[in-house]
Short mmCIF file of C-alpha atoms in Angstrom, two decimals:
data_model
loop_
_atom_site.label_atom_id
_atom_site.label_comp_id
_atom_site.label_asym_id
_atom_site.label_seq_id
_atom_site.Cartn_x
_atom_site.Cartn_y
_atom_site.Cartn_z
CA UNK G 1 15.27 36.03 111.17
CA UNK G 2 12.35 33.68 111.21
CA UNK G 3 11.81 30.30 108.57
CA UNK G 4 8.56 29.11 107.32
CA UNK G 5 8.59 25.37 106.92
CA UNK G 6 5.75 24.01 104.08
CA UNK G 7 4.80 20.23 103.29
CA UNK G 8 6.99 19.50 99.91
CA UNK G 9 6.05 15.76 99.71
CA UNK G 10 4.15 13.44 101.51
CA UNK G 11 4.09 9.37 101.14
CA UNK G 12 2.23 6.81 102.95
CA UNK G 13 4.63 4.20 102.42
CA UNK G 14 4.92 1.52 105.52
CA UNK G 15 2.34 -0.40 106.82
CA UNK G 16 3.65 -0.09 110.27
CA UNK G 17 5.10 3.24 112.22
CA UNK G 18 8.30 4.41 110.91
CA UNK G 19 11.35 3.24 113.19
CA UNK G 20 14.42 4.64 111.47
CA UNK G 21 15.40 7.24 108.49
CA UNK G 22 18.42 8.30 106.91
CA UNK G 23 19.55 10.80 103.88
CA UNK G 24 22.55 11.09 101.44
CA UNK G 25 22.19 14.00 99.00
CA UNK G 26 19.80 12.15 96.59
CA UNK G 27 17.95 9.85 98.54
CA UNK G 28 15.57 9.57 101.49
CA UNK G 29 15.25 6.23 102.95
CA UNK G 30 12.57 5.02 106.12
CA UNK G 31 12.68 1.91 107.54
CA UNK G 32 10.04 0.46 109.74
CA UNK G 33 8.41 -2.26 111.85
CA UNK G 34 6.80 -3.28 108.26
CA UNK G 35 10.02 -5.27 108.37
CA UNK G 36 10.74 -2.53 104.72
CA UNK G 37 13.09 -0.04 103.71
CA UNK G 38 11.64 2.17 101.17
CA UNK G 39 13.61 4.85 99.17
CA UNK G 40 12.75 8.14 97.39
CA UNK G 41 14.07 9.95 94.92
CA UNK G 42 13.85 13.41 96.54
CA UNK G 43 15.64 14.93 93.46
CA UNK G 44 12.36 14.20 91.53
CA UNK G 45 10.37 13.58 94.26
CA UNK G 46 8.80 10.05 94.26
CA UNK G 47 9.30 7.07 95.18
CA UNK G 48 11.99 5.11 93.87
CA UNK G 49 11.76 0.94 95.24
CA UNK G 50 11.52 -0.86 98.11
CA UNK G 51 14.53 -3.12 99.66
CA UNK G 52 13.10 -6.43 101.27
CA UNK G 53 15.78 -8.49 102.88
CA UNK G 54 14.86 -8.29 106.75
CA UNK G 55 13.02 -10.29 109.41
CA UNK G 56 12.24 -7.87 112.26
CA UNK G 57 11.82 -4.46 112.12
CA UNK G 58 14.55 -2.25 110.77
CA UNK G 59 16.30 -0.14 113.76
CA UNK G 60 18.88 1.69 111.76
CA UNK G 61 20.04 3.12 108.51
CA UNK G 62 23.13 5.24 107.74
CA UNK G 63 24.44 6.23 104.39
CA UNK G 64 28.21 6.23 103.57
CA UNK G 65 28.81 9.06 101.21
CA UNK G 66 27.13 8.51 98.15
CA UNK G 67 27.83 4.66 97.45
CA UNK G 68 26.91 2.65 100.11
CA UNK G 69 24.01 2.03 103.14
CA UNK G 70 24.32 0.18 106.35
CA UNK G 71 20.66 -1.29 107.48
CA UNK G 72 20.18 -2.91 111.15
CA UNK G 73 17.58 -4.93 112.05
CA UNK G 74 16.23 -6.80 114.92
CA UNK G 75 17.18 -10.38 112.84
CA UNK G 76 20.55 -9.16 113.86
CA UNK G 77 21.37 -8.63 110.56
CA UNK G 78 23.80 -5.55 109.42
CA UNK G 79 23.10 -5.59 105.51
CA UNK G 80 25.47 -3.19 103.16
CA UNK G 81 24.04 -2.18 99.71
CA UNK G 82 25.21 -0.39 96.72
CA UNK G 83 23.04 2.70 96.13
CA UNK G 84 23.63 2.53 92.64
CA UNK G 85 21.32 -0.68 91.98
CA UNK G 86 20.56 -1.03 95.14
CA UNK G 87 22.03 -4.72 95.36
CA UNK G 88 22.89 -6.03 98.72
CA UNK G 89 26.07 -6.30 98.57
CA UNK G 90 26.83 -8.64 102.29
CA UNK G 91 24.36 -9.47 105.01
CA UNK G 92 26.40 -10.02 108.31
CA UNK G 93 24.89 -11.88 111.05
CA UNK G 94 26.24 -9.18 113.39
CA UNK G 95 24.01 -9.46 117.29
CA UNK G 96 23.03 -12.71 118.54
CA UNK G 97 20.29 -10.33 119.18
CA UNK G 98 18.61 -7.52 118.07
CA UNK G 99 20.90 -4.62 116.18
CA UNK G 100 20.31 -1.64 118.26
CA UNK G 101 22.06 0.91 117.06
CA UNK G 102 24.69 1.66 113.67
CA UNK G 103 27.72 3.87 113.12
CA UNK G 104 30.34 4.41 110.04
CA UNK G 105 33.72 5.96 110.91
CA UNK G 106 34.13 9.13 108.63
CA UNK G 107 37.08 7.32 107.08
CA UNK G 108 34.32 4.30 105.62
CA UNK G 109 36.60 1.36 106.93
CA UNK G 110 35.14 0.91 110.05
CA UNK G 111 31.62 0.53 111.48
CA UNK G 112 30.65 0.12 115.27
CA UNK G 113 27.26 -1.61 116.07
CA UNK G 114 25.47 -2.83 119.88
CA UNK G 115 22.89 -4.88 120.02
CA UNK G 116 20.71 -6.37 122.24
CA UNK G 117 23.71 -9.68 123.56
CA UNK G 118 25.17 -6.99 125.76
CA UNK G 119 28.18 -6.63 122.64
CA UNK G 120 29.66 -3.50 120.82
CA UNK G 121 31.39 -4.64 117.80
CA UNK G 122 33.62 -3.01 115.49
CA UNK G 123 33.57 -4.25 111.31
CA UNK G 124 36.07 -3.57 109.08
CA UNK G 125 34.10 -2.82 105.91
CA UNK G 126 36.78 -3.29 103.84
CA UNK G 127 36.84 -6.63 104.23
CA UNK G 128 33.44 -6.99 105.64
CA UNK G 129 33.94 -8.95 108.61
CA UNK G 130 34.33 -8.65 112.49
CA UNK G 131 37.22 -6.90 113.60
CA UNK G 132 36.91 -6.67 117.56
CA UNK G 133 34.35 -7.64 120.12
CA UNK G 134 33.47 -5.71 123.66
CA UNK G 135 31.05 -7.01 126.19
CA UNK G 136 29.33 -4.14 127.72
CA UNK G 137 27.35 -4.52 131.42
CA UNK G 138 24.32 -3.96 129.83
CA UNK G 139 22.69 -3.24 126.70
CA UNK G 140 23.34 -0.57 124.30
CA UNK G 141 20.71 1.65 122.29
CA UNK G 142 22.65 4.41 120.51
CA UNK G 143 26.54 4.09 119.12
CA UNK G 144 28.05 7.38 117.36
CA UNK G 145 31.13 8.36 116.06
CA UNK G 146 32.33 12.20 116.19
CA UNK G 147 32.76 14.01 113.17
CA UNK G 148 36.72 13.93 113.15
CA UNK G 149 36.66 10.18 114.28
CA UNK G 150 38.75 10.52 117.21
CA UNK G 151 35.92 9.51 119.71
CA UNK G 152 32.97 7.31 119.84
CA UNK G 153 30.04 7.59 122.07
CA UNK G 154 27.86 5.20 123.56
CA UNK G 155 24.10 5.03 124.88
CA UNK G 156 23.23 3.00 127.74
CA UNK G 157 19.11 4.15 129.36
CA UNK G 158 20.32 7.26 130.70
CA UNK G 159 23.97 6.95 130.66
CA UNK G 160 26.47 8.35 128.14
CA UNK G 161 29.94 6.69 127.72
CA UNK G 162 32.92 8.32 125.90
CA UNK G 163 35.38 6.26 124.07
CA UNK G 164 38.59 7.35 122.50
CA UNK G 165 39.21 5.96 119.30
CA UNK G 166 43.11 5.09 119.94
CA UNK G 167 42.76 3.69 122.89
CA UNK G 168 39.12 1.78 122.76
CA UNK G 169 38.87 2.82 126.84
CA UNK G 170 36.31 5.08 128.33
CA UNK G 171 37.69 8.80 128.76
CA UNK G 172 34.12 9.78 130.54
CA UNK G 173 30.67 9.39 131.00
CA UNK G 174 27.51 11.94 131.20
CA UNK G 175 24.11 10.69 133.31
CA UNK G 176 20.96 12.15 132.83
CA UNK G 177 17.89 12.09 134.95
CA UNK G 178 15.73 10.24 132.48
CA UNK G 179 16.30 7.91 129.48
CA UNK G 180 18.10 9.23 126.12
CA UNK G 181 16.03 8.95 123.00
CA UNK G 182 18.85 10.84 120.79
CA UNK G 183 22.33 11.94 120.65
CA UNK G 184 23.83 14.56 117.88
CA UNK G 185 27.72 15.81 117.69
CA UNK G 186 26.93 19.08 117.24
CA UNK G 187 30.61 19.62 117.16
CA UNK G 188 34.00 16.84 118.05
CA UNK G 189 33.57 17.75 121.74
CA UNK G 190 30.01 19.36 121.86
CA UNK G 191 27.15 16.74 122.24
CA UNK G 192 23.13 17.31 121.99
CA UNK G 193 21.62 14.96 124.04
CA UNK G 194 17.28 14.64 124.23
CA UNK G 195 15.94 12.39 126.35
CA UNK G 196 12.64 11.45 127.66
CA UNK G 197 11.47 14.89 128.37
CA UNK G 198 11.05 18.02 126.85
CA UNK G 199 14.76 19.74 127.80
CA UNK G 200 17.72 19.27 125.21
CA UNK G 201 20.77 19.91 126.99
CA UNK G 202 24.70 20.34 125.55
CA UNK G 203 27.79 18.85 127.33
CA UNK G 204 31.26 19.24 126.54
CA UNK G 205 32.69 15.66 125.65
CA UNK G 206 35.85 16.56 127.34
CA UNK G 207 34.64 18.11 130.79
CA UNK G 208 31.34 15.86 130.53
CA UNK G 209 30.12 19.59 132.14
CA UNK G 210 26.44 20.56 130.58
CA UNK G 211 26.92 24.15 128.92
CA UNK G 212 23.55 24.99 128.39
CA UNK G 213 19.66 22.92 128.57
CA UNK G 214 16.43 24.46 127.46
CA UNK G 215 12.77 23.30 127.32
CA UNK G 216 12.18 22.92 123.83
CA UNK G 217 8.94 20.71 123.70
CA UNK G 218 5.98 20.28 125.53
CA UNK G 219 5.99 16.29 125.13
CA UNK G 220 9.10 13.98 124.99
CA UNK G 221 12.01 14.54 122.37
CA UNK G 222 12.02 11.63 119.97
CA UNK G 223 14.59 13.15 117.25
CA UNK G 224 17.37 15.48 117.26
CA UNK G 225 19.36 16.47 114.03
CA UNK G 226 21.84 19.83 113.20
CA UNK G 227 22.99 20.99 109.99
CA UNK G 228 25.06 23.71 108.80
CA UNK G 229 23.99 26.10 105.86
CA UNK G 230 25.99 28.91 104.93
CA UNK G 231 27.91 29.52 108.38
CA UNK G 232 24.41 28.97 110.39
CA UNK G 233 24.03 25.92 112.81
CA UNK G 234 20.88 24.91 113.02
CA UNK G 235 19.28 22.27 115.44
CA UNK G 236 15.90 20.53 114.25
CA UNK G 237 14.24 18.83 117.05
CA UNK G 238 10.88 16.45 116.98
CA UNK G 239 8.66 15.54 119.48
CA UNK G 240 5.79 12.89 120.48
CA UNK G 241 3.81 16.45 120.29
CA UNK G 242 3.83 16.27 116.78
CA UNK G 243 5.94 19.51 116.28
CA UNK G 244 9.47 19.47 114.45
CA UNK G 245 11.04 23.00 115.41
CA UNK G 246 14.09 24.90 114.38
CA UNK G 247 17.15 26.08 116.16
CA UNK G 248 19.21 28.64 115.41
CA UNK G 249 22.87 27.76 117.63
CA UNK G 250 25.58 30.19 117.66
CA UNK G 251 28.74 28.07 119.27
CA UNK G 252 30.34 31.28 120.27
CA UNK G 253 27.44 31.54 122.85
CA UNK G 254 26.60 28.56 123.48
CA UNK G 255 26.12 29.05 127.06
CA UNK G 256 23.15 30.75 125.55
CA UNK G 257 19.99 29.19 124.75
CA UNK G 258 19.45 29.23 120.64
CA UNK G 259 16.77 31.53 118.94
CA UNK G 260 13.84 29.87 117.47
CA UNK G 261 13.71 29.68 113.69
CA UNK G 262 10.23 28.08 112.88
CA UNK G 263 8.19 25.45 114.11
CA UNK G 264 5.14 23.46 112.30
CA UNK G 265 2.63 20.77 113.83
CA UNK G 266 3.07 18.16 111.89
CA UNK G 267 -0.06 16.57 113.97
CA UNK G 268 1.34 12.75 113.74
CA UNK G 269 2.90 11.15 116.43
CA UNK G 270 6.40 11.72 115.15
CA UNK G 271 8.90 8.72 115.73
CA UNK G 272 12.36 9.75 113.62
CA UNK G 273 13.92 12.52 112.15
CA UNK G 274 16.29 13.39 109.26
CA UNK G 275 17.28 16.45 107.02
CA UNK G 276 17.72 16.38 103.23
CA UNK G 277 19.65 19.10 102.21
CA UNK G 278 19.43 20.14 98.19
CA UNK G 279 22.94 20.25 97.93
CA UNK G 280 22.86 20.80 94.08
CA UNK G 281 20.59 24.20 94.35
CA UNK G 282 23.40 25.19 96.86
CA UNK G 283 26.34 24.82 94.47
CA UNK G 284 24.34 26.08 91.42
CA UNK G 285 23.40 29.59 93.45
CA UNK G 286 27.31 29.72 94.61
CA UNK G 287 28.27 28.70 91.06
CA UNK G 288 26.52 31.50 89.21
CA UNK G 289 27.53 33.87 92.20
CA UNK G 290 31.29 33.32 91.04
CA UNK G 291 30.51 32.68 87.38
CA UNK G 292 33.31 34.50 85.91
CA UNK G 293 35.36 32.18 83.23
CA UNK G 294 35.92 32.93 79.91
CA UNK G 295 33.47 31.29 77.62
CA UNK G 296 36.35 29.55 75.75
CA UNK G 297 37.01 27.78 78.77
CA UNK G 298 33.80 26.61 79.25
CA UNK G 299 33.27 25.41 75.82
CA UNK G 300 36.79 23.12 76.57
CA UNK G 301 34.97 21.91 79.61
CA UNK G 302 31.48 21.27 77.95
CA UNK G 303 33.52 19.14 75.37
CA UNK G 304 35.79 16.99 77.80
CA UNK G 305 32.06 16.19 79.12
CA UNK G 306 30.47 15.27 75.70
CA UNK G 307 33.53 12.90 75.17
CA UNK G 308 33.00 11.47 78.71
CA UNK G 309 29.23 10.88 78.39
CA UNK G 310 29.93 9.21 74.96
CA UNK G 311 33.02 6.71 76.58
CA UNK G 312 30.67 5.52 79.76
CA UNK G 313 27.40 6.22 80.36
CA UNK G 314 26.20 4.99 76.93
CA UNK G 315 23.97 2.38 77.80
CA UNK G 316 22.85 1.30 74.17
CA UNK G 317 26.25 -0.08 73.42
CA UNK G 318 26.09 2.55 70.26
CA UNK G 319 28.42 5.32 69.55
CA UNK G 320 27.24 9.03 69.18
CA UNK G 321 26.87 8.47 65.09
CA UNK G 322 24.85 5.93 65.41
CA UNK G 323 27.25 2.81 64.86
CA UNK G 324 27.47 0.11 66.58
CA UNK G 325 30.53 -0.17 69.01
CA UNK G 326 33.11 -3.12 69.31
CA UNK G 327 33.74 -4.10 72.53
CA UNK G 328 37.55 -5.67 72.21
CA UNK G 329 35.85 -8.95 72.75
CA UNK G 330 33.97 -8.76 70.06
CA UNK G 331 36.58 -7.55 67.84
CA UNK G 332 38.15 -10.67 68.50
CA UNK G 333 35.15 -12.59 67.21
CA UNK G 334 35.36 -10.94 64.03
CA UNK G 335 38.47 -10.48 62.60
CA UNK G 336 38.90 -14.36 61.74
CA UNK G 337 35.43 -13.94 59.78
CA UNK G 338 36.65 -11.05 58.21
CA UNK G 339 39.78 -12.62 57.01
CA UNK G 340 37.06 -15.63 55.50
CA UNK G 341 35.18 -13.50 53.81
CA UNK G 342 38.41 -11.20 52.19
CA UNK G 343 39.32 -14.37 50.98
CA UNK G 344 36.00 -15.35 49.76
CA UNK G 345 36.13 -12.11 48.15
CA UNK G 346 39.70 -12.26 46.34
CA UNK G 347 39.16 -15.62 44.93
#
């Protein structure tokens, strides 16, 4: 099985090299040393705004479901905004430094950021404040949380430390030979680490053992990110050699090295990586697949949503026949002139 991978859309957006991209399942955002975050619509495919609240160029972005972003910047600043209006909703002064490096527990009510005063700090986003402060021996580039949230991992140069969760101690640490530009979970316990040469290489967060490396690029690894699509893991690296490839990873073998799946020359010198998934086309092609409901049912359903669209997303403040609505406010308002003018009317 081989992929084919074709430009879809292209945007020179930043004035500067890009520094840091993230995805939720409608947007794309970049941020870069333009000291900008811009976002795109990738549903219709242009470009949807620009946020403008940083001083320094923007270091990380991470999306929370489909609600929320996290930006980091080297300002220090950890800003949260509402993907909705894209308001910012708090800007914490988090580093005395730079922000180096992001993470949101799966749960949402916790974030861990380092930075460049030697600190990892843990928010509780509920609240949005400071909830714990470690001094680390030196600084930090990359903090990431495992998919379950058990376990936290941090990046210092070439070193690899494993946290647990419960007890906020180190449970291990992996050292590689050269510095490390990315870190992926590919699993709880199974991390893909790149570095600054051309090998990716897996280790088992428990045994801190490497289960497999391969030469993947001919250049340094700048990017790694892995996905799964209908059973399939699949790794997509980039390098400073201007090629993004494709992995194909079976974790029963993983002793093994994955199959290629495509590769393109992108011929830029690429900096970050993400992967947009079109999560809707997914559901639709599964959808019709198992299509098999009575059509009275569906007319129910169709209804229930033509009442819902009518209660909140009306905009216009008008009903669907055209009337205008009373808010309970205003109904307030007008009952006492109503009462004049029945009066008015009887006498």
């Amino acid at each position: 099985q081989s992929w084919t991978v074709v430009p879809d859309f292209t945007h020179h957006a930043h004035s500067a090299s890009l520094s840091a991209v993230a995805v939720n399942n409608r947007y794309v955002v970049t941020g870069s040393r333009d000291e900008t975050i811009q976002i795109y619509d990738m549903k219709k495919k242009i470009e949807h705004g620009a946020l403008l609240q940083h001083n320094g160029t923007i270091t990380c972005l991470e999306f929370y479901g489909t609600a929320h972003l996290l930006s980091g910047a080297e300002d220090g600043l950890i800003c949260i905004w509402n993907t909705k209006r894209w308001e910012c909703l708090k800007s914490i002064k988090a580093h005395k430094g730079h922000v180096t490096s992001l993470s949101i527990h799966p749960s949402g009510k916790l974030a861990l950021s380092v930075g460049t005063d030697k600190t990892l700090r843990t928010w509780n986003l509920v609240e949005g404040r400071s909830a714990f402060i470690k001094n680390l021996k030196q600084n930090a580039h990359i903090i990431k949380w495992s998919p379950d949230g058990e376990r936290y991992v941090t990046v210092l140069t070439n070193k690899v430390d494993i946290y647990k969760l419960d007890t906020a101690s180190i449970t291990g640490t992996i050292t590689t030979e050269k510095r490390i530009s990315s870190l992926r979970f590919i699993t709880d316990s199974i991390l893909a680490i790149a570095g600054d040469d051309e090998i990716i290489r897996f280790y088992s967060c428990d045994s801190q053992k490497c289960l497999c490396e391969f030469k993947a690029h001919e250049n340094r690894i700048k990017d790694i990110y892995s996905f799964e699509r209908e059973g399939q893991h699949v790794i997509v690296t980039a390098s400073s050699d201007g090629y993004i490839k494709m992995w194909n990873l079976d974790l029963n073998k993983i002793k093994d090295v994955p199959s290629l799946l495509c590769e393109v020359n992108t011929k830029a010198r690429l900096t970050c990586l993400a992967v947009w998934l079109d999560r809707a086309s997914e559901t639709n092609e599964n959808s019709d697949k198992a299509a098999t409901s009575s059509q009275a049912n569906e007319d129910d359903k169709s209804s229930i949503v033509r009442k819902r669209k009518v209660c909140w997303t009306d905009k216009s403040d008008k009903t669907a026949n055209g009337k205008r609505k009373i808010t309970p406010e205003k109904q307030k308002l007008e009952s006492p002139l109503q009462k004049k003018k029945k009066k008015q009317n009887s006498s």
